[in-house]
PDB file of C-alpha atoms in Angstrom:
ATOM      1  CA  UNK A  19       0.000   0.000   0.000  1.00  0.00           C
ATOM      2  CA  UNK A  20       1.354   3.399  -0.977  1.00  0.00           C
ATOM      3  CA  UNK A  21       2.085   5.665   1.951  1.00  0.00           C
ATOM      4  CA  UNK A  22       3.186   9.250   2.535  1.00  0.00           C
ATOM      5  CA  UNK A  23       4.335  10.518   5.926  1.00  0.00           C
ATOM      6  CA  UNK A  24       4.870  14.190   6.619  1.00  0.00           C
ATOM      7  CA  UNK A  25       6.610  15.766   9.561  1.00  0.00           C
ATOM      8  CA  UNK A  26       6.158  17.745  11.606  1.00  0.00           C
ATOM      9  CA  UNK A  27       2.366  17.807  11.609  1.00  0.00           C
ATOM     10  CA  UNK A  28       2.360  21.363  12.868  1.00  0.00           C
ATOM     11  CA  UNK A  29       4.926  24.089  13.293  1.00  0.00           C
ATOM     12  CA  UNK A  30       4.898  27.621  14.683  1.00  0.00           C
ATOM     13  CA  UNK A  31       7.704  29.999  13.718  1.00  0.00           C
ATOM     14  CA  UNK A  32       8.424  33.708  13.776  1.00  0.00           C
ATOM     15  CA  UNK A  33       8.635  35.846  10.692  1.00  0.00           C
ATOM     16  CA  UNK A  34      12.077  35.646   9.145  1.00  0.00           C
ATOM     17  CA  UNK A  35      12.770  32.109  10.294  1.00  0.00           C
ATOM     18  CA  UNK A  36      13.720  29.336   7.880  1.00  0.00           C
ATOM     19  CA  UNK A  37      11.658  26.146   7.991  1.00  0.00           C
ATOM     20  CA  UNK A  38      12.133  22.673   6.585  1.00  0.00           C
ATOM     21  CA  UNK A  39       9.164  20.401   6.010  1.00  0.00           C
ATOM     22  CA  UNK A  40       9.704  16.707   5.535  1.00  0.00           C
ATOM     23  CA  UNK A  41       7.987  14.096   3.419  1.00  0.00           C
ATOM     24  CA  UNK A  42       8.865  10.407   3.277  1.00  0.00           C
ATOM     25  CA  UNK A  43       7.095   7.925   1.069  1.00  0.00           C
ATOM     26  CA  UNK A  44       6.627   4.321   0.074  1.00  0.00           C
ATOM     27  CA  UNK A  45       5.179   3.794  -3.373  1.00  0.00           C
ATOM     28  CA  UNK A  46       5.206   1.131  -6.033  1.00  0.00           C
ATOM     29  CA  UNK A  47       6.628   2.360  -9.347  1.00  0.00           C
ATOM     30  CA  UNK A  48       7.324   5.941  -8.341  1.00  0.00           C
ATOM     31  CA  UNK A  49       6.458   8.546 -10.929  1.00  0.00           C
ATOM     32  CA  UNK A  50       6.556  11.921  -9.165  1.00  0.00           C
ATOM     33  CA  UNK A  51       6.267  13.724  -5.846  1.00  0.00           C
ATOM     34  CA  UNK A  52       4.255  16.910  -5.565  1.00  0.00           C
ATOM     35  CA  UNK A  53       3.992  19.705  -3.017  1.00  0.00           C
ATOM     36  CA  UNK A  54       0.843  21.796  -2.581  1.00  0.00           C
ATOM     37  CA  UNK A  55       0.006  24.791  -0.407  1.00  0.00           C
ATOM     38  CA  UNK A  56      -3.493  25.010   1.067  1.00  0.00           C
ATOM     39  CA  UNK A  57      -4.492  28.275   2.676  1.00  0.00           C
ATOM     40  CA  UNK A  58      -8.248  28.168   2.984  1.00  0.00           C
ATOM     41  CA  UNK A  59      -9.822  26.006   0.363  1.00  0.00           C
ATOM     42  CA  UNK A  60      -8.266  24.677  -2.839  1.00  0.00           C
ATOM     43  CA  UNK A  61      -4.670  23.413  -2.638  1.00  0.00           C
ATOM     44  CA  UNK A  62      -2.383  25.227  -5.034  1.00  0.00           C
ATOM     45  CA  UNK A  63       0.515  23.576  -6.820  1.00  0.00           C
ATOM     46  CA  UNK A  64       4.050  24.369  -5.689  1.00  0.00           C
ATOM     47  CA  UNK A  65       6.461  21.807  -7.118  1.00  0.00           C
ATOM     48  CA  UNK A  66       6.624  18.520  -8.938  1.00  0.00           C
ATOM     49  CA  UNK A  67       9.770  16.451  -8.488  1.00  0.00           C
ATOM     50  CA  UNK A  68      10.691  13.451 -10.567  1.00  0.00           C
ATOM     51  CA  UNK A  69      14.479  13.312 -10.520  1.00  0.00           C
ATOM     52  CA  UNK A  70      16.648  12.782  -7.540  1.00  0.00           C
ATOM     53  CA  UNK A  71      19.001  15.507  -6.387  1.00  0.00           C
ATOM     54  CA  UNK A  72      17.657  18.303  -8.548  1.00  0.00           C
ATOM     55  CA  UNK A  73      16.427  21.291  -6.585  1.00  0.00           C
ATOM     56  CA  UNK A  74      13.296  23.075  -7.678  1.00  0.00           C
ATOM     57  CA  UNK A  75      13.133  26.707  -6.606  1.00  0.00           C
ATOM     58  CA  UNK A  76      10.516  29.421  -6.641  1.00  0.00           C
ATOM     59  CA  UNK A  77      11.338  32.592  -4.764  1.00  0.00           C
ATOM     60  CA  UNK A  78      11.820  31.756  -1.104  1.00  0.00           C
ATOM     61  CA  UNK A  79      10.588  28.182  -1.551  1.00  0.00           C
ATOM     62  CA  UNK A  80      12.695  25.278  -2.680  1.00  0.00           C
ATOM     63  CA  UNK A  81      12.364  21.522  -2.724  1.00  0.00           C
ATOM     64  CA  UNK A  82      14.543  18.530  -3.388  1.00  0.00           C
ATOM     65  CA  UNK A  83      13.918  14.820  -3.792  1.00  0.00           C
ATOM     66  CA  UNK A  84      16.042  11.881  -2.697  1.00  0.00           C
ATOM     67  CA  UNK A  85      14.789   8.780  -4.518  1.00  0.00           C
ATOM     68  CA  UNK A  86      17.296   6.491  -2.856  1.00  0.00           C
ATOM     69  CA  UNK A  87      16.208   7.419   0.661  1.00  0.00           C
ATOM     70  CA  UNK A  88      12.571   7.984  -0.394  1.00  0.00           C
ATOM     71  CA  UNK A  89      12.058  11.468   0.959  1.00  0.00           C
ATOM     72  CA  UNK A  90      11.673  15.069  -0.014  1.00  0.00           C
ATOM     73  CA  UNK A  91      12.060  18.357   1.824  1.00  0.00           C
ATOM     74  CA  UNK A  92      10.402  21.697   1.294  1.00  0.00           C
ATOM     75  CA  UNK A  93      12.382  24.694   2.500  1.00  0.00           C
ATOM     76  CA  UNK A  94      10.955  28.136   3.102  1.00  0.00           C
ATOM     77  CA  UNK A  95      13.437  30.895   3.871  1.00  0.00           C
ATOM     78  CA  UNK A  96      12.673  34.283   5.437  1.00  0.00           C
ATOM     79  CA  UNK A  97       9.147  33.190   6.311  1.00  0.00           C
ATOM     80  CA  UNK A  98       6.276  35.673   6.147  1.00  0.00           C
ATOM     81  CA  UNK A  99       2.813  35.569   7.695  1.00  0.00           C
ATOM     82  CA  UNK A 100       1.465  34.835   4.206  1.00  0.00           C
ATOM     83  CA  UNK A 101       3.286  31.511   4.289  1.00  0.00           C
ATOM     84  CA  UNK A 102       0.895  30.306   6.988  1.00  0.00           C
ATOM     85  CA  UNK A 103      -0.922  27.356   5.446  1.00  0.00           C
ATOM     86  CA  UNK A 104      -1.136  23.598   5.306  1.00  0.00           C
ATOM     87  CA  UNK A 105       1.571  22.120   3.103  1.00  0.00           C
ATOM     88  CA  UNK A 106       0.604  18.852   1.461  1.00  0.00           C
ATOM     89  CA  UNK A 107       2.947  16.274   0.000  1.00  0.00           C
ATOM     90  CA  UNK A 108       1.630  13.715  -2.501  1.00  0.00           C
ATOM     91  CA  UNK A 109       3.091  10.917  -4.598  1.00  0.00           C
ATOM     92  CA  UNK A 110       2.068   9.586  -7.971  1.00  0.00           C
ATOM     93  CA  UNK A 111       2.824   6.091  -9.220  1.00  0.00           C
ATOM     94  CA  UNK A 112       2.814   4.276 -12.525  1.00  0.00           C
ATOM     95  CA  UNK A 113       0.986   1.162 -11.492  1.00  0.00           C
ATOM     96  CA  UNK A 114      -0.863   0.814 -14.746  1.00  0.00           C
ATOM     97  CA  UNK A 115      -1.779   2.797 -17.835  1.00  0.00           C
ATOM     98  CA  UNK A 116      -3.804   5.782 -16.853  1.00  0.00           C
ATOM     99  CA  UNK A 117      -3.719   8.051 -13.867  1.00  0.00           C
ATOM    100  CA  UNK A 118      -3.122   6.515 -10.509  1.00  0.00           C
ATOM    101  CA  UNK A 119      -4.723   8.752  -7.901  1.00  0.00           C
ATOM    102  CA  UNK A 120      -2.330  10.818  -5.847  1.00  0.00           C
ATOM    103  CA  UNK A 121      -1.653   9.584  -2.341  1.00  0.00           C
ATOM    104  CA  UNK A 122      -1.437  12.453   0.132  1.00  0.00           C
ATOM    105  CA  UNK A 123       0.239  12.808   3.482  1.00  0.00           C
ATOM    106  CA  UNK A 124      -1.563  14.345   6.436  1.00  0.00           C
ATOM    107  CA  UNK A 125      -0.005  17.712   5.790  1.00  0.00           C
ATOM    108  CA  UNK A 126       2.088  20.105   7.849  1.00  0.00           C
ATOM    109  CA  UNK A 127       0.248  23.073   9.323  1.00  0.00           C
ATOM    110  CA  UNK A 128       2.661  26.014   9.358  1.00  0.00           C
ATOM    111  CA  UNK A 129       1.860  29.112  11.369  1.00  0.00           C
ATOM    112  CA  UNK A 130       4.094  32.149  10.963  1.00  0.00           C
ATOM    113  CA  UNK A 131       3.676  34.792  13.645  1.00  0.00           C
ATOM    114  CA  UNK A 132       4.821  38.381  13.402  1.00  0.00           C
TER     115      UNK A 132
ATOM    116  CA  UNK B  16     -12.142  30.975 -17.680  1.00  0.00           C
ATOM    117  CA  UNK B  17     -11.353  27.297 -17.413  1.00  0.00           C
ATOM    118  CA  UNK B  18     -11.741  25.723 -14.050  1.00  0.00           C
ATOM    119  CA  UNK B  19     -13.618  23.549 -11.618  1.00  0.00           C
ATOM    120  CA  UNK B  20     -16.823  24.642  -9.944  1.00  0.00           C
ATOM    121  CA  UNK B  21     -17.908  22.975  -6.755  1.00  0.00           C
ATOM    122  CA  UNK B  22     -21.274  23.819  -5.326  1.00  0.00           C
ATOM    123  CA  UNK B  23     -22.510  24.657  -2.871  1.00  0.00           C
ATOM    124  CA  UNK B  24     -19.607  26.065  -0.849  1.00  0.00           C
ATOM    125  CA  UNK B  25     -21.374  25.360   2.433  1.00  0.00           C
ATOM    126  CA  UNK B  26     -24.040  22.763   3.067  1.00  0.00           C
ATOM    127  CA  UNK B  27     -25.985  21.876   6.175  1.00  0.00           C
ATOM    128  CA  UNK B  28     -28.060  18.730   6.419  1.00  0.00           C
ATOM    129  CA  UNK B  29     -29.871  16.813   9.061  1.00  0.00           C
ATOM    130  CA  UNK B  30     -28.600  13.404  10.054  1.00  0.00           C
ATOM    131  CA  UNK B  31     -30.102  10.615   7.951  1.00  0.00           C
ATOM    132  CA  UNK B  32     -30.569  12.695   4.808  1.00  0.00           C
ATOM    133  CA  UNK B  33     -28.768  12.023   1.556  1.00  0.00           C
ATOM    134  CA  UNK B  34     -27.021  14.981   0.009  1.00  0.00           C
ATOM    135  CA  UNK B  35     -25.369  15.519  -3.388  1.00  0.00           C
ATOM    136  CA  UNK B  36     -22.284  17.670  -3.938  1.00  0.00           C
ATOM    137  CA  UNK B  37     -21.737  19.051  -7.398  1.00  0.00           C
ATOM    138  CA  UNK B  38     -18.442  19.168  -9.318  1.00  0.00           C
ATOM    139  CA  UNK B  39     -18.348  20.624 -12.840  1.00  0.00           C
ATOM    140  CA  UNK B  40     -15.257  21.256 -14.960  1.00  0.00           C
ATOM    141  CA  UNK B  41     -14.611  22.953 -18.286  1.00  0.00           C
ATOM    142  CA  UNK B  42     -10.948  22.015 -18.531  1.00  0.00           C
ATOM    143  CA  UNK B  43     -11.646  19.039 -20.800  1.00  0.00           C
ATOM    144  CA  UNK B  44      -9.781  16.847 -18.323  1.00  0.00           C
ATOM    145  CA  UNK B  45     -10.500  13.138 -18.502  1.00  0.00           C
ATOM    146  CA  UNK B  46     -10.029  12.120 -14.896  1.00  0.00           C
ATOM    147  CA  UNK B  47     -11.959  13.412 -11.911  1.00  0.00           C
ATOM    148  CA  UNK B  48     -11.535  12.693  -8.221  1.00  0.00           C
ATOM    149  CA  UNK B  49     -13.273  13.219  -4.908  1.00  0.00           C
ATOM    150  CA  UNK B  50     -11.268  13.634  -1.726  1.00  0.00           C
ATOM    151  CA  UNK B  51     -12.381  14.170   1.824  1.00  0.00           C
ATOM    152  CA  UNK B  52     -10.373  16.313   4.239  1.00  0.00           C
ATOM    153  CA  UNK B  53     -10.692  16.206   8.013  1.00  0.00           C
ATOM    154  CA  UNK B  54      -8.549  18.235  10.414  1.00  0.00           C
ATOM    155  CA  UNK B  55      -5.115  16.656  10.705  1.00  0.00           C
ATOM    156  CA  UNK B  56      -5.960  13.909   8.205  1.00  0.00           C
ATOM    157  CA  UNK B  57      -4.751  15.214   4.860  1.00  0.00           C
ATOM    158  CA  UNK B  58      -6.741  14.239   1.783  1.00  0.00           C
ATOM    159  CA  UNK B  59      -8.339  10.812   1.571  1.00  0.00           C
ATOM    160  CA  UNK B  60      -9.633   9.431  -1.721  1.00  0.00           C
ATOM    161  CA  UNK B  61     -13.339   8.608  -1.953  1.00  0.00           C
ATOM    162  CA  UNK B  62     -13.931   7.847  -5.636  1.00  0.00           C
ATOM    163  CA  UNK B  63     -12.324   8.585  -8.962  1.00  0.00           C
ATOM    164  CA  UNK B  64     -13.236   8.298 -12.626  1.00  0.00           C
ATOM    165  CA  UNK B  65     -11.015   8.200 -15.665  1.00  0.00           C
ATOM    166  CA  UNK B  66     -13.682   7.990 -18.368  1.00  0.00           C
ATOM    167  CA  UNK B  67     -17.385   8.575 -18.739  1.00  0.00           C
ATOM    168  CA  UNK B  68     -19.605   5.852 -17.283  1.00  0.00           C
ATOM    169  CA  UNK B  69     -16.752   4.328 -15.311  1.00  0.00           C
ATOM    170  CA  UNK B  70     -15.475   4.970 -11.794  1.00  0.00           C
ATOM    171  CA  UNK B  71     -13.479   3.249  -9.064  1.00  0.00           C
ATOM    172  CA  UNK B  72     -13.660   3.213  -5.297  1.00  0.00           C
ATOM    173  CA  UNK B  73     -10.981   4.918  -3.305  1.00  0.00           C
ATOM    174  CA  UNK B  74      -9.850   4.212   0.235  1.00  0.00           C
ATOM    175  CA  UNK B  75     -12.991   5.468   1.989  1.00  0.00           C
ATOM    176  CA  UNK B  76     -15.860   4.821  -0.448  1.00  0.00           C
ATOM    177  CA  UNK B  77     -18.290   3.362   2.083  1.00  0.00           C
ATOM    178  CA  UNK B  78     -21.371   5.543   2.471  1.00  0.00           C
ATOM    179  CA  UNK B  79     -20.722   7.474  -0.743  1.00  0.00           C
ATOM    180  CA  UNK B  80     -21.832   7.086  -4.356  1.00  0.00           C
ATOM    181  CA  UNK B  81     -20.902   8.804  -7.615  1.00  0.00           C
ATOM    182  CA  UNK B  82     -21.870   8.926 -11.258  1.00  0.00           C
ATOM    183  CA  UNK B  83     -20.047  10.039 -14.398  1.00  0.00           C
ATOM    184  CA  UNK B  84     -22.637  10.475 -17.119  1.00  0.00           C
ATOM    185  CA  UNK B  85     -20.832  13.402 -18.719  1.00  0.00           C
ATOM    186  CA  UNK B  86     -17.142  14.234 -18.998  1.00  0.00           C
ATOM    187  CA  UNK B  87     -17.734  17.588 -17.359  1.00  0.00           C
ATOM    188  CA  UNK B  88     -19.589  16.400 -14.289  1.00  0.00           C
ATOM    189  CA  UNK B  89     -18.806  14.099 -11.354  1.00  0.00           C
ATOM    190  CA  UNK B  90     -21.380  14.501  -8.570  1.00  0.00           C
ATOM    191  CA  UNK B  91     -20.852  12.899  -5.174  1.00  0.00           C
ATOM    192  CA  UNK B  92     -23.756  11.684  -3.048  1.00  0.00           C
ATOM    193  CA  UNK B  93     -23.209  11.368   0.672  1.00  0.00           C
ATOM    194  CA  UNK B  94     -25.713   8.801   1.855  1.00  0.00           C
ATOM    195  CA  UNK B  95     -27.192   8.193   5.267  1.00  0.00           C
ATOM    196  CA  UNK B  96     -24.896   5.157   5.520  1.00  0.00           C
ATOM    197  CA  UNK B  97     -21.871   7.429   5.926  1.00  0.00           C
ATOM    198  CA  UNK B  98     -21.323   7.447   9.678  1.00  0.00           C
ATOM    199  CA  UNK B  99     -19.452  10.710   9.999  1.00  0.00           C
ATOM    200  CA  UNK B 100     -20.129  12.859   6.950  1.00  0.00           C
ATOM    201  CA  UNK B 101     -19.159  16.254   8.364  1.00  0.00           C
ATOM    202  CA  UNK B 102     -16.008  17.219   6.479  1.00  0.00           C
ATOM    203  CA  UNK B 103     -14.499  19.341   3.724  1.00  0.00           C
ATOM    204  CA  UNK B 104     -14.898  17.755   0.287  1.00  0.00           C
ATOM    205  CA  UNK B 105     -12.547  18.525  -2.581  1.00  0.00           C
ATOM    206  CA  UNK B 106     -13.038  17.691  -6.234  1.00  0.00           C
ATOM    207  CA  UNK B 107     -10.019  17.524  -8.551  1.00  0.00           C
ATOM    208  CA  UNK B 108      -9.259  16.800 -12.193  1.00  0.00           C
ATOM    209  CA  UNK B 109      -6.273  15.686 -14.218  1.00  0.00           C
ATOM    210  CA  UNK B 110      -5.308  14.839 -17.774  1.00  0.00           C
ATOM    211  CA  UNK B 111      -5.268  11.121 -18.435  1.00  0.00           C
ATOM    212  CA  UNK B 112      -1.914   9.456 -19.219  1.00  0.00           C
ATOM    213  CA  UNK B 113      -0.047  12.576 -18.211  1.00  0.00           C
ATOM    214  CA  UNK B 114       1.338  13.082 -14.779  1.00  0.00           C
ATOM    215  CA  UNK B 115       1.750  16.352 -13.034  1.00  0.00           C
ATOM    216  CA  UNK B 116      -0.884  16.423 -10.402  1.00  0.00           C
ATOM    217  CA  UNK B 117      -4.318  17.903 -10.147  1.00  0.00           C
ATOM    218  CA  UNK B 118      -6.374  20.997 -10.546  1.00  0.00           C
ATOM    219  CA  UNK B 119      -8.592  21.437  -7.499  1.00  0.00           C
ATOM    220  CA  UNK B 120     -11.987  22.945  -6.975  1.00  0.00           C
ATOM    221  CA  UNK B 121     -12.635  25.284  -4.041  1.00  0.00           C
ATOM    222  CA  UNK B 122     -14.359  22.623  -2.005  1.00  0.00           C
ATOM    223  CA  UNK B 123     -17.660  22.103  -0.230  1.00  0.00           C
ATOM    224  CA  UNK B 124     -17.894  22.154   3.528  1.00  0.00           C
ATOM    225  CA  UNK B 125     -20.617  19.768   4.644  1.00  0.00           C
ATOM    226  CA  UNK B 126     -21.989  19.924   8.150  1.00  0.00           C
ATOM    227  CA  UNK B 127     -24.471  17.332   9.333  1.00  0.00           C
ATOM    228  CA  UNK B 128     -26.436  18.208  12.432  1.00  0.00           C
TER     229      UNK B 128
END
């Protein structure tokens, strides 16, 4: 059974801090790992990672995948109150032709206080 | 604008009543999904459909039913058999045979009293 474990489940930091969110996974026939940010309603896409060791970066956010150790991290530098959200990690597999549904972790709830 | 419309945004129902949540998309995506989100639980898959007139159960399908009569529409019915239906429900779509994750709707918050 495919599984995604995120840690920590919740985190409170002060503005300006740097945070690292963790995601480990077990999946048959790995295809990709995705990070989403969920503020109030619909999750919004952050990164998709398919290759090991290649960092994806967008502004203050970055993410990297380690396919040997089966984990990914999401880094946020110089955090702002607008970064407060639930961060979801999901994995996609290639079990058969078609789209295997994403398997999500429980999410990390990040709170950034001024 | 292309996107996913979930309606209603908020829904209140009495215990024992069936209720149907709407999900409509104009993205021309083949696959559609229903997830349930509870506090601290992430997203759990209820049902998904890759083509019209076909759908598969997810991890927590008991007490739910779906239909896929049109490519654009994937309604979810929460039946009285669902023991704890109060939750946030998210609909998502994706392009078949191409990875890259989902497009999400804005969700429906269902409260059963």
